[in-house]
């Protein structure tokens, strides 16, 4: 017994020793000292976290007159320590910064204990020392430097690469000692591709054709086919609607209906037509100011008019007008430039080189609109607020054919419109609307790219030209990152709304720059970019998790497997409707009101206006794609919010991904899911096939692959159990089938249909049904 105990202890010691060795090795690898210390990638992140609060861009919070984000200040003599310098290139022992960060004297140490910023780690101190020894060279912030197209890196496994993207990805994997996964099987690959390009599962015919075709070009043909489908524009539009804070009501207390949906129809049309991204942006920023602007170009500017709008009496019009301009400025800077410029509304930005003056210079581009803060008629709600674009029935049928207009009357959309004379813009003290200080003229953020007033007008047309200039370091990078995030769940820059100093550094800096430059070189072609990404070996990988890769890279930063992602809220609904055969594929038109729990709008309403009560639609309107669900800002659609949809009250560039019991409850009890299960079951009952075949077909359409024997046996066993309970009257088939407004099929056997319905419902509740990998 004693010898056994000794053996157990010995084994434990060996295990612990091995574990500690592994931990030490992984720490050593993670904290390895680079040969060349980079200011951007090694030093600035530490300065940003630990030092910029007191020694950064914000002049109001700066201590000791020292600014560490620019070399002119960092290398200058210190004002409060005579004869000393914060940084002395090549000499860390003479650099006050190094002496203070490495000191253990709390009275001398930086950051000070009272700042609660924490001390630097030994590794961080060593990085600073080596950086100073190497000359303490500053670099412009990486995102503010024009991207260049680096040569493709040399990789060992050239045979794995299918296009240029893979060279950059594989090179990083090889550096980290990781290996790329094998390509996933054809069934899973087609499902992933179809969901990424259209938001819909592949049809049975497409799955059968894809599996039967052995041609090497089959995959590329599938990509081209999906890119050409109208559903592609719908899928791509969803992300842009989040950025544009699109909704069907005004928000605030008297939350009434607005008619901005014609602009949503244009966005879908623009993606399907493959309008170049630089044109897409130009029209939305300043379409109304283009020479001989068409109604389509003016309609595009509704992008900036999707903000909330008050209809309540007693407000201060100028206060709200200013808030609308602030919203436009934030939407532009965050959604298009990937910057947190709004942080400079009340004071100089604490981390990025954006002064409060520069913020209001950017603000000034939008401050010349003819929009007012309050239109002054609390008794009447209008579908659009001035300035307005009026679209007649004949115009919708002739030149604006992409608008799905149902009635014959004119429709109105809130758009941008410019004043004849320039409205003065002032820096607002602490951002308060009625405290103007210094007057400013329209201009951009100099650190990003200077605004050339000799060639560009100081208006939105000039801003649009500056934005899509090929020398602008942000626009293409930010969009490429948005697309990458849509496909892989995480951008090459994780903080897709913040490319500034506090944002995450790119995991693959050479790749994001290569993609951005290549995107611009090929005419800002969005469909080409999408095809480029989905035809890469990186995209086609299996989602299987290899132990070795997981230990080294649990977050999959180096892309050694396909990411495991739930589809967006809109596409959960789309998958259910499409697979059941209920989906109505009509593009565009007014938003619809499907099933919703009774009383929600009534509880959160002022009791006034058209949207005081929820009036559910009927017929085909119940079976439209999720993106057409009516969004009331004060009470967003609950089934979509449960699945992390944006509530659309402000610009959003990335949705959260949560896993909650409420999601499971919705999938089990939502009328749409239950109705889809019933309709699907009734359709299968019309087919003269065995139960096993019916289950196989349902599984194939919902999960998008063939079920294995074990899965069929489980589902068949569940079906048999439910059928027995219905036949023995333990469950009521009539009550079970009595769900939804789609007409039922009275000819089929109720008990068998109800059992099949519950079996299909169980398939919809499989996690794999709404996971794209």
XYZ file of C-alpha atoms in Angstrom:
773
model
C 0.000 0.000 0.000
C 2.825 2.342 0.956
C 4.704 1.642 -2.281
C 1.523 2.368 -4.259
C 1.173 5.766 -2.517
C 4.807 6.597 -3.314
C 4.183 5.666 -6.955
C 1.072 7.878 -7.135
C 2.929 10.839 -5.594
C 5.814 10.329 -8.003
C 3.463 10.273 -10.965
C 1.760 13.446 -9.716
C 5.116 15.176 -9.372
C 6.079 14.189 -12.915
C 2.716 15.428 -14.216
C 2.972 18.761 -12.377
C 6.592 19.224 -13.445
C 5.662 18.532 -17.075
C 2.708 20.914 -16.852
C 4.883 23.678 -15.375
C 7.473 23.107 -18.090
C 4.780 23.420 -20.752
C 3.454 26.569 -19.120
C 6.932 28.058 -18.945
C 7.585 27.167 -22.567
C 4.314 28.727 -23.703
C 4.987 31.859 -21.619
C 8.505 32.081 -23.030
C 7.149 31.744 -26.550
C 4.420 34.328 -25.975
C 6.827 36.767 -24.297
C 9.803 36.237 -26.621
C 11.826 39.417 -27.157
C 11.607 40.553 -30.803
C 14.821 41.187 -32.748
C 13.516 44.607 -33.767
C 11.272 46.422 -31.293
C 8.496 48.302 -33.094
C 6.976 51.460 -31.665
C 3.591 50.633 -33.224
C 3.385 46.986 -32.272
C 5.338 46.818 -28.995
C 5.747 50.247 -27.385
C 2.678 52.337 -28.225
C 0.149 49.778 -26.872
C 1.870 49.993 -23.477
C 2.088 53.791 -23.598
C -1.580 53.926 -24.552
C -2.628 51.756 -21.593
C -0.264 53.108 -18.952
C 0.904 56.593 -19.925
C -1.357 58.513 -22.309
C -3.894 59.282 -19.605
C -1.422 61.855 -18.208
C 1.047 62.233 -21.081
C -1.093 61.909 -24.195
C -2.946 64.106 -26.699
C -5.435 65.603 -24.211
C -3.939 68.969 -23.223
C -6.416 69.372 -20.346
C -5.211 66.196 -18.603
C -1.509 66.442 -19.455
C 0.922 66.326 -16.517
C 4.346 68.007 -16.329
C 3.941 69.344 -19.871
C 5.110 65.965 -21.190
C 3.518 64.352 -24.200
C 4.755 60.857 -25.041
C 2.737 60.192 -28.204
C 4.902 62.484 -30.369
C 8.726 62.500 -30.562
C 9.097 66.313 -30.509
C 7.851 66.356 -26.924
C 9.346 63.044 -25.811
C 12.888 64.044 -26.856
C 12.639 67.631 -25.521
C 14.119 68.673 -22.150
C 11.750 67.973 -19.285
C 10.143 71.100 -17.894
C 9.983 69.927 -14.280
C 13.290 68.018 -14.066
C 16.096 70.357 -15.108
C 18.723 68.749 -17.370
C 16.730 65.531 -17.829
C 15.048 64.037 -20.883
C 12.201 61.535 -21.039
C 13.964 59.711 -23.870
C 17.623 59.744 -24.846
C 18.069 57.592 -27.972
C 20.482 54.654 -27.503
C 20.864 55.432 -23.770
C 18.169 53.917 -21.524
C 20.129 54.680 -18.321
C 19.903 58.414 -19.160
C 16.230 58.253 -20.166
C 13.932 59.440 -17.394
C 11.071 57.331 -18.795
C 13.057 54.090 -18.482
C 14.411 54.977 -15.035
C 10.920 55.663 -13.714
C 9.135 52.641 -15.210
C 11.872 50.331 -13.863
C 12.020 51.933 -10.403
C 10.543 50.249 -7.317
C 10.476 53.534 -5.390
C 6.758 54.392 -5.222
C 7.579 58.085 -4.874
C 9.543 58.059 -8.137
C 7.914 55.228 -10.059
C 5.726 55.704 -13.143
C 2.851 55.125 -13.516
C 2.259 56.435 -10.010
C 0.411 54.100 -7.633
C -2.293 56.767 -7.237
C -3.100 56.593 -10.961
C -4.248 52.941 -10.535
C -2.836 52.147 -13.986
C -0.603 49.370 -12.692
C 3.128 48.834 -12.996
C 4.791 47.583 -16.153
C 5.765 43.921 -16.357
C 9.391 42.849 -16.567
C 8.854 41.991 -20.235
C 7.393 45.434 -20.987
C 10.286 47.152 -19.208
C 12.736 45.055 -21.227
C 10.950 46.059 -24.443
C 11.356 49.751 -23.592
C 15.026 49.260 -22.798
C 15.713 47.509 -26.092
C 13.649 50.067 -28.018
C 15.701 52.909 -26.557
C 18.970 51.031 -27.251
C 17.821 50.698 -30.874
C 17.267 54.473 -31.111
C 13.728 54.961 -29.702
C 12.350 55.391 -33.202
C 8.773 56.624 -33.405
C 6.481 55.486 -36.204
C 3.211 57.014 -37.378
C 0.200 55.034 -36.171
C -0.058 52.053 -38.536
C -3.669 52.804 -39.548
C -2.783 56.394 -40.507
C -0.091 55.269 -42.956
C -1.129 54.577 -46.547
C -1.277 50.781 -47.048
C 1.239 49.209 -49.394
C 1.069 45.884 -51.176
C 3.792 43.744 -49.629
C 5.248 40.878 -51.696
C 3.779 37.479 -50.924
C 5.647 35.851 -48.031
C 7.697 32.722 -48.594
C 5.994 29.633 -47.165
C 7.014 26.000 -46.887
C 3.603 24.531 -47.768
C 2.993 26.245 -51.121
C 0.689 23.456 -52.223
C -1.874 24.456 -49.590
C -2.393 27.974 -50.956
C -5.244 28.573 -53.384
C -4.771 32.340 -53.720
C -2.719 35.206 -52.292
C -4.663 35.375 -49.025
C -3.381 31.943 -48.058
C 0.282 32.945 -48.343
C -0.130 35.545 -45.613
C -2.217 33.259 -43.409
C 0.027 30.203 -43.772
C 3.156 32.302 -43.134
C 1.757 33.373 -39.748
C 0.750 29.802 -38.955
C 4.230 28.508 -39.740
C 5.804 31.188 -37.539
C 3.575 30.066 -34.666
C 4.200 26.356 -35.252
C 0.614 25.754 -36.379
C -0.874 23.843 -39.284
C -3.867 24.632 -41.470
C -6.842 22.288 -41.363
C -7.786 20.147 -44.316
C -10.625 21.311 -46.562
C -14.059 20.570 -45.139
C -16.429 18.131 -46.834
C -18.491 19.384 -49.781
C -21.838 19.425 -47.980
C -20.652 21.620 -45.122
C -18.685 23.832 -47.484
C -21.702 24.540 -49.679
C -23.879 25.359 -46.659
C -21.254 27.753 -45.305
C -20.832 29.391 -48.699
C -24.554 29.804 -49.293
C -25.133 31.336 -45.850
C -22.180 33.704 -46.259
C -23.192 34.911 -49.725
C -26.993 34.886 -49.528
C -27.980 34.339 -45.887
C -30.059 31.378 -47.074
C -29.397 27.627 -46.991
C -28.676 25.995 -50.366
C -31.653 24.505 -52.158
C -32.010 20.735 -52.497
C -31.271 20.964 -56.213
C -28.128 22.976 -55.613
C -26.937 20.484 -52.984
C -27.623 17.516 -55.270
C -25.938 19.144 -58.282
C -22.926 20.216 -56.234
C -22.416 16.737 -54.789
C -22.879 15.010 -58.140
C -20.499 17.243 -60.083
C -16.871 16.102 -59.880
C -15.505 18.941 -62.015
C -12.644 20.839 -60.342
C -14.352 24.144 -61.152
C -17.602 23.141 -59.415
C -16.863 25.235 -56.340
C -16.027 28.395 -58.276
C -19.203 27.913 -60.333
C -21.208 27.701 -57.089
C -19.576 30.940 -55.886
C -20.472 32.758 -59.112
C -24.030 31.404 -59.026
C -24.615 32.592 -55.467
C -23.055 36.000 -56.121
C -25.477 36.500 -59.015
C -28.609 35.784 -56.966
C -30.797 38.668 -55.719
C -30.485 37.226 -52.190
C -26.796 38.247 -52.254
C -27.760 41.930 -52.098
C -30.116 41.238 -49.200
C -27.388 39.431 -47.247
C -24.832 42.192 -47.814
C -27.330 44.930 -46.958
C -27.937 43.685 -43.403
C -24.507 44.727 -42.165
C -24.820 48.131 -43.862
C -28.242 48.681 -42.262
C -26.568 48.234 -38.855
C -23.950 50.843 -39.737
C -26.640 53.189 -41.070
C -28.926 52.649 -38.005
C -31.850 51.877 -40.303
C -35.241 51.526 -38.610
C -38.919 51.969 -39.456
C -39.767 54.453 -36.707
C -38.374 57.712 -35.325
C -37.552 56.635 -31.787
C -38.101 58.729 -28.650
C -41.433 58.653 -26.804
C -43.947 59.256 -29.604
C -42.291 56.622 -31.746
C -44.140 56.911 -35.031
C -43.685 55.342 -38.461
C -41.193 56.658 -41.015
C -40.749 55.689 -44.686
C -37.018 55.150 -45.183
C -37.466 51.678 -46.689
C -36.914 52.973 -50.262
C -33.315 53.682 -49.238
C -33.026 50.103 -47.913
C -34.232 48.877 -51.327
C -31.492 50.981 -52.923
C -28.805 49.427 -50.723
C -29.892 45.927 -51.799
C -29.904 47.084 -55.421
C -26.438 48.663 -55.062
C -24.876 45.441 -53.776
C -26.590 43.325 -56.428
C -25.578 45.725 -59.197
C -22.062 45.689 -57.688
C -21.776 49.467 -57.587
C -18.096 50.117 -56.675
C -17.647 50.855 -52.986
C -16.125 54.302 -53.647
C -19.224 55.247 -55.691
C -21.488 53.636 -53.078
C -19.964 55.910 -50.426
C -19.830 59.038 -52.581
C -23.546 58.885 -53.322
C -24.449 58.333 -49.675
C -22.217 61.150 -48.428
C -23.022 63.732 -51.124
C -25.249 62.293 -53.856
C -27.479 65.365 -53.705
C -24.523 67.647 -54.492
C -23.288 65.816 -57.586
C -23.658 67.716 -60.888
C -27.126 67.026 -62.322
C -27.819 64.632 -59.454
C -30.333 61.902 -60.269
C -33.097 60.891 -57.897
C -31.212 57.658 -57.208
C -28.136 59.615 -56.114
C -30.235 61.859 -53.876
C -32.038 58.827 -52.428
C -28.655 57.354 -51.421
C -28.101 60.268 -48.996
C -30.935 58.935 -46.821
C -28.035 57.037 -45.223
C -27.394 60.052 -42.992
C -31.093 60.651 -42.202
C -31.787 57.335 -40.445
C -31.067 58.811 -37.020
C -33.710 59.156 -34.334
C -35.990 62.193 -34.576
C -38.235 63.766 -31.967
C -41.868 64.651 -32.564
C -42.548 65.836 -29.008
C -43.619 69.357 -28.211
C -41.667 71.568 -25.817
C -38.212 70.615 -27.105
C -35.450 73.094 -27.970
C -35.100 72.763 -31.765
C -31.428 73.773 -31.884
C -30.504 71.227 -29.213
C -31.996 68.428 -31.290
C -30.595 69.751 -34.571
C -27.121 69.630 -33.050
C -27.741 66.099 -31.744
C -28.666 64.980 -35.270
C -25.420 66.412 -36.651
C -23.469 64.713 -33.860
C -25.120 61.439 -34.881
C -24.154 61.947 -38.536
C -20.570 62.703 -37.544
C -20.344 59.575 -35.398
C -21.887 57.385 -38.095
C -19.416 58.688 -40.657
C -16.324 58.408 -38.445
C -17.147 55.041 -36.878
C -18.868 53.290 -39.783
C -16.649 54.476 -42.626
C -13.325 55.532 -41.059
C -13.311 53.162 -38.084
C -12.477 55.954 -35.605
C -13.863 56.965 -32.209
C -13.946 60.638 -33.198
C -16.969 61.218 -30.949
C -14.560 61.110 -27.983
C -13.407 64.587 -29.069
C -16.892 66.134 -28.876
C -16.279 67.587 -25.415
C -12.455 67.750 -25.245
C -9.369 66.695 -27.177
C -9.288 62.926 -27.751
C -7.364 61.329 -24.896
C -5.629 58.743 -27.069
C -5.942 59.538 -30.770
C -4.503 62.658 -32.431
C -7.941 64.251 -32.845
C -8.396 67.650 -31.258
C -11.770 69.054 -30.282
C -11.271 71.671 -32.986
C -10.749 68.962 -35.609
C -13.876 67.189 -34.423
C -15.988 70.283 -35.056
C -14.259 70.832 -38.396
C -15.509 67.366 -39.365
C -18.896 68.162 -37.801
C -19.058 71.282 -40.010
C -19.442 69.213 -43.194
C -22.847 68.038 -41.948
C -23.833 71.284 -40.254
C -24.962 72.957 -43.483
C -27.980 70.743 -44.081
C -31.431 72.319 -44.281
C -32.675 69.853 -41.642
C -34.226 71.356 -38.511
C -34.410 70.021 -34.977
C -38.186 70.085 -34.710
C -40.796 70.680 -37.401
C -43.337 72.111 -34.988
C -46.518 70.122 -35.480
C -47.008 67.775 -32.557
C -50.492 66.870 -33.780
C -49.278 65.350 -37.050
C -46.653 62.710 -37.691
C -45.147 62.580 -41.175
C -43.461 59.687 -42.908
C -40.407 61.824 -43.633
C -38.830 65.036 -42.331
C -37.393 67.881 -44.423
C -35.381 67.867 -46.585
C -37.552 65.326 -48.436
C -37.239 63.397 -51.689
C -40.648 62.776 -53.284
C -40.894 59.730 -55.538
C -43.911 59.432 -57.793
C -45.450 56.169 -58.932
C -44.231 56.714 -62.493
C -40.659 57.387 -61.312
C -40.688 54.169 -59.279
C -41.861 52.254 -62.340
C -39.420 53.819 -64.780
C -36.082 55.013 -63.413
C -36.180 53.724 -59.823
C -37.368 50.218 -60.634
C -35.503 48.700 -57.680
C -38.035 50.283 -55.293
C -40.761 47.769 -54.482
C -43.578 50.312 -54.399
C -47.032 48.843 -53.749
C -49.410 51.814 -54.012
C -49.932 54.486 -56.667
C -49.439 57.598 -54.551
C -46.217 59.537 -54.055
C -43.818 58.445 -51.345
C -41.444 60.595 -49.332
C -37.967 59.827 -47.970
C -35.811 61.929 -45.647
C -32.596 62.819 -47.506
C -29.776 65.340 -47.286
C -30.081 68.881 -48.646
C -27.627 71.784 -48.579
C -28.252 75.403 -47.564
C -27.507 78.154 -50.088
C -25.289 79.980 -47.589
C -22.731 78.419 -45.276
C -23.947 78.051 -41.699
C -21.269 79.037 -39.201
C -19.848 76.224 -37.082
C -18.242 76.684 -33.683
C -16.357 74.508 -31.235
C -18.926 73.793 -28.529
C -17.718 74.123 -24.977
C -17.936 70.606 -23.462
C -20.117 69.698 -26.436
C -23.070 71.759 -25.198
C -25.275 73.023 -28.046
C -25.697 76.587 -26.685
C -22.073 77.245 -25.702
C -20.255 78.117 -28.965
C -16.629 79.264 -28.728
C -14.153 79.397 -31.635
C -15.475 79.398 -35.213
C -14.143 76.623 -37.485
C -14.368 75.752 -41.180
C -15.075 72.283 -42.599
C -11.970 70.088 -42.643
C -10.853 66.563 -41.837
C -8.568 64.866 -39.321
C -5.047 65.883 -40.299
C -3.373 62.801 -38.795
C -5.374 60.576 -41.147
C -4.794 62.635 -44.291
C -4.706 66.408 -44.806
C -7.702 67.993 -46.542
C -6.434 69.724 -49.693
C -8.507 72.904 -49.925
C -6.885 73.826 -53.268
C -8.591 70.909 -55.002
C -11.482 69.993 -52.705
C -14.506 72.137 -51.824
C -15.292 72.583 -48.123
C -18.564 70.681 -48.331
C -19.830 67.099 -48.319
C -18.747 66.625 -51.935
C -15.197 67.452 -50.888
C -15.525 65.155 -47.879
C -16.686 62.314 -50.151
C -13.710 62.817 -52.484
C -11.318 62.858 -49.501
C -12.942 59.704 -48.098
C -12.546 57.591 -51.247
C -9.175 58.965 -52.300
C -6.780 56.055 -52.854
C -4.307 57.770 -50.526
C -6.776 57.715 -47.620
C -5.276 55.083 -45.299
C -8.537 54.092 -43.589
C -11.518 53.721 -45.924
C -10.502 50.594 -47.833
C -8.857 48.995 -44.789
C -11.975 49.468 -42.676
C -14.314 48.036 -45.316
C -12.084 45.042 -46.038
C -11.998 44.408 -42.305
C -15.808 44.586 -42.092
C -16.109 41.973 -44.842
C -13.520 39.728 -43.180
C -15.407 40.045 -39.894
C -18.695 39.118 -41.596
C -17.159 35.913 -42.916
C -14.802 34.848 -40.121
C -16.582 36.373 -37.126
C -13.533 38.411 -36.159
C -11.845 41.106 -38.201
C -8.150 41.155 -39.014
C -8.465 44.140 -36.679
C -10.643 42.860 -33.847
C -11.899 46.335 -32.891
C -13.618 46.991 -36.214
C -15.006 50.316 -34.986
C -11.681 51.560 -33.615
C -8.585 51.684 -35.804
C -7.141 54.289 -33.455
C -4.543 54.111 -30.697
C -6.750 52.142 -28.299
C -7.900 49.696 -30.940
C -6.443 46.205 -31.321
C -3.457 45.839 -33.620
C -4.070 43.800 -36.787
C -3.271 40.110 -36.427
C -2.152 40.025 -40.070
C -0.984 43.597 -40.891
C 0.519 42.696 -44.266
C -2.662 40.868 -45.297
C -5.107 43.670 -44.441
C -2.896 46.142 -46.308
C -2.542 43.817 -49.300
C -6.311 43.310 -49.469
C -7.022 47.043 -49.120
C -4.625 48.007 -51.913
C -5.785 45.155 -54.142
C -9.413 46.188 -53.520
C -8.686 49.756 -54.663
C -6.559 48.609 -57.618
C -9.502 46.579 -58.903
C -12.023 49.377 -58.852
C -13.341 48.915 -55.292
C -15.144 45.802 -56.580
C -17.089 44.266 -53.684
C -18.139 41.037 -55.410
C -14.540 40.404 -56.456
C -13.414 40.859 -52.843
C -16.055 38.433 -51.620
C -15.043 35.848 -54.213
C -11.377 36.330 -53.345
C -12.009 35.499 -49.686
C -14.408 32.568 -50.127
C -12.212 30.841 -52.719
C -9.173 30.853 -50.408
C -7.986 27.687 -48.677
C -8.265 29.636 -45.400
C -12.021 29.939 -45.903
C -12.528 26.329 -47.051
C -10.969 24.743 -43.976
C -12.715 22.201 -41.812
C -14.091 23.388 -38.500
C -12.539 20.446 -36.652
C -10.434 21.426 -33.652
C -6.965 19.881 -33.524
C -5.584 19.568 -30.008
C -2.139 20.943 -30.874
C -3.531 23.990 -32.632
C -6.057 24.609 -29.860
C -3.407 24.550 -27.126
C -1.318 27.141 -28.942
C -4.178 29.222 -30.338
C -7.470 28.690 -28.472
C -9.044 31.849 -29.946
C -8.189 30.804 -33.512
C -6.398 34.098 -34.141
C -4.147 32.408 -36.702
C -7.064 30.859 -38.577
C -6.163 27.176 -38.396
C -9.816 26.118 -38.541
C -13.126 27.437 -39.779
C -14.783 29.538 -37.057
C -17.841 28.136 -35.306
C -20.438 30.871 -35.721
C -24.149 31.255 -35.229
C -25.852 33.068 -38.103
C -27.267 36.560 -37.540
C -30.759 36.990 -36.134
C -32.333 37.776 -39.507
C -30.900 34.616 -41.020
C -32.182 32.363 -38.228
C -35.649 33.270 -39.465
C -34.582 32.926 -43.109
C -33.241 29.405 -42.601
C -36.512 28.282 -41.002
C -38.716 29.807 -43.693
C -36.544 28.735 -46.627
C -36.082 25.112 -45.559
C -39.797 24.684 -44.793
C -40.879 26.113 -48.132
C -42.682 29.086 -46.557
C -40.240 31.826 -47.603
C -41.600 34.555 -49.890
C -38.639 35.741 -51.958
C -39.999 39.197 -52.814
C -37.213 41.810 -52.700
C -37.773 45.098 -50.848
C -40.921 47.028 -50.128
C -42.395 48.293 -46.850
C -41.387 46.452 -43.694
C -43.744 43.775 -42.372
C -45.101 42.831 -38.964
C -44.967 39.053 -38.391
C -46.080 37.185 -35.255
C -45.183 38.948 -32.011
C -46.171 38.511 -28.387
C -49.281 40.549 -27.633
C -49.075 43.746 -25.625
C -45.382 44.637 -26.082
C -45.923 47.824 -28.062
C -48.868 48.815 -25.915
C -46.834 48.595 -22.681
C -44.033 50.768 -24.057
C -46.168 53.288 -25.940
C -47.327 56.797 -25.144
C -50.706 55.733 -26.545
C -50.455 58.195 -29.422
C -49.792 57.593 -33.083
C -49.979 54.834 -35.647
C -47.573 52.574 -33.733
C -49.372 52.669 -30.388
C -50.644 49.119 -30.966
C -49.112 46.229 -32.873
C -51.208 45.241 -35.910
C -49.915 41.934 -37.205
C -49.806 41.504 -40.972
C -51.505 38.689 -42.871
C -50.781 36.404 -45.812
C -47.421 36.590 -47.599
C -46.207 39.376 -45.299
C -45.821 36.762 -42.536
C -43.201 34.887 -44.534
C -40.774 37.585 -45.655
C -37.040 37.529 -44.901
C -35.933 38.666 -41.452
C -34.395 41.891 -42.761
C -37.888 43.149 -43.662
C -39.262 42.797 -40.134
C -40.582 46.148 -38.910
C -38.145 47.759 -36.456
C -39.732 50.056 -33.904
C -36.830 51.723 -32.127
C -38.434 51.859 -28.694
C -39.547 48.191 -28.889
C -37.295 46.251 -31.303
C -38.528 42.818 -32.550
C -38.027 40.512 -29.533
C -37.203 37.356 -31.512
C -34.397 39.225 -33.288
C -33.033 40.964 -30.198
C -32.787 37.556 -28.489
C -30.388 36.538 -31.254
C -28.241 39.657 -30.836
C -29.677 41.827 -33.623
C -28.739 45.489 -33.505
C -31.468 47.623 -31.956
C -30.529 50.194 -34.613
C -30.621 53.284 -32.379
C -27.024 54.115 -33.300
C -24.261 53.096 -35.693
C -23.106 49.543 -34.959
C -20.227 47.845 -36.766
C -20.170 44.548 -34.872
C -22.890 42.575 -33.145
C -22.364 40.604 -29.977
C -22.515 36.798 -30.027
C -24.321 35.333 -27.037
C -25.669 31.929 -26.064
C -28.656 32.171 -23.737
C -31.511 29.903 -22.605
C -33.949 32.431 -24.094
C -32.648 31.590 -27.561
C -33.462 27.924 -26.989
C -36.899 28.826 -25.605
C -37.630 30.901 -28.672
C -36.615 28.116 -31.064
C -38.883 25.681 -29.200
C -41.931 27.941 -28.876
C -41.858 30.672 -31.520
C -44.985 30.510 -33.749
C -42.878 30.883 -36.893
C -40.748 27.831 -36.035
C -43.787 25.741 -35.096
C -45.741 26.834 -38.170
C -42.769 26.085 -40.440
C -42.479 22.632 -38.866
C -46.184 21.989 -39.485
C -46.166 23.178 -43.106
C -43.003 21.191 -43.848
C -44.526 18.076 -42.268
C -47.737 18.468 -44.285
C -45.765 18.801 -47.510
C -43.764 15.653 -46.718
C -46.958 13.764 -45.886
C -48.166 14.409 -49.442
C -45.172 12.448 -50.741
C -45.636 8.683 -51.050
C -42.451 7.788 -49.159
C -41.562 5.888 -45.997
C -41.163 7.754 -42.706
C -37.401 7.220 -42.751
C -37.205 8.934 -46.141
C -39.300 11.842 -44.958
C -36.989 12.324 -41.963
C -33.913 12.085 -44.188
C -35.309 14.703 -46.563
C -36.215 17.089 -43.745
C -32.769 16.672 -42.187
C -31.093 17.290 -45.545
C -32.991 20.527 -46.131
C -32.610 21.889 -42.594
C -29.073 20.801 -41.689
C -27.844 20.809 -45.330
C -26.121 17.444 -45.218
C -27.079 13.786 -45.240
C -27.917 12.339 -41.839
C -25.894 9.377 -40.629
C -27.469 6.137 -39.384
C -27.223 7.099 -35.717
C -28.964 10.426 -36.314
C -31.755 8.798 -38.326
C -32.298 6.202 -35.608
C -32.588 8.878 -32.902
C -35.027 10.940 -34.944
C -37.073 7.880 -35.960
C -37.248 6.764 -32.333
C -38.495 10.219 -31.331
C -41.063 10.184 -34.126
C -42.337 6.740 -33.062
C -42.626 7.869 -29.436
C -44.567 11.021 -30.371
C -46.832 9.120 -32.765
C -47.682 6.617 -30.037
C -48.599 9.437 -27.641
C -50.822 11.093 -30.253
C -52.533 7.801 -31.115
C -53.161 7.052 -27.440
C -54.548 10.591 -26.930
C -51.805 11.447 -24.432
C -51.093 14.384 -26.758
C -53.653 16.260 -28.856
C -52.735 16.253 -32.568
C -55.365 18.847 -33.485
C -54.107 21.271 -30.879
C -50.482 20.674 -31.892
C -51.220 21.357 -35.569
C -53.292 24.436 -34.785
C -50.458 26.928 -35.074
C -49.854 29.753 -37.539
C -52.100 31.256 -40.177
C -50.871 29.272 -43.186
C -53.765 27.034 -44.320
C -53.486 23.478 -43.008
C -53.832 20.311 -45.062
C -56.930 18.449 -43.793
C -56.333 15.426 -46.064
C -53.284 14.112 -44.215
C -53.432 11.930 -41.098
C -53.372 14.287 -38.103
C -51.495 11.988 -35.703
C -48.697 11.124 -38.134
C -48.388 14.742 -39.303
C -48.182 16.037 -35.731
C -45.489 13.489 -34.876
C -43.507 14.467 -37.982
C -44.015 18.144 -37.155
C -42.477 17.656 -33.704
C -39.595 15.700 -35.219
C -38.904 18.538 -37.678
C -39.158 21.051 -34.834
C -36.477 19.068 -33.020
C -34.228 19.378 -36.088
C -34.692 23.160 -36.048
C -33.612 23.048 -32.419
C -30.363 21.282 -33.260
C -27.503 23.718 -32.803
C -26.192 22.774 -36.231
C -29.349 24.158 -37.869
C -28.327 27.780 -37.213
C -24.533 27.374 -37.106
C -22.769 27.950 -40.388
C -19.748 25.771 -39.524
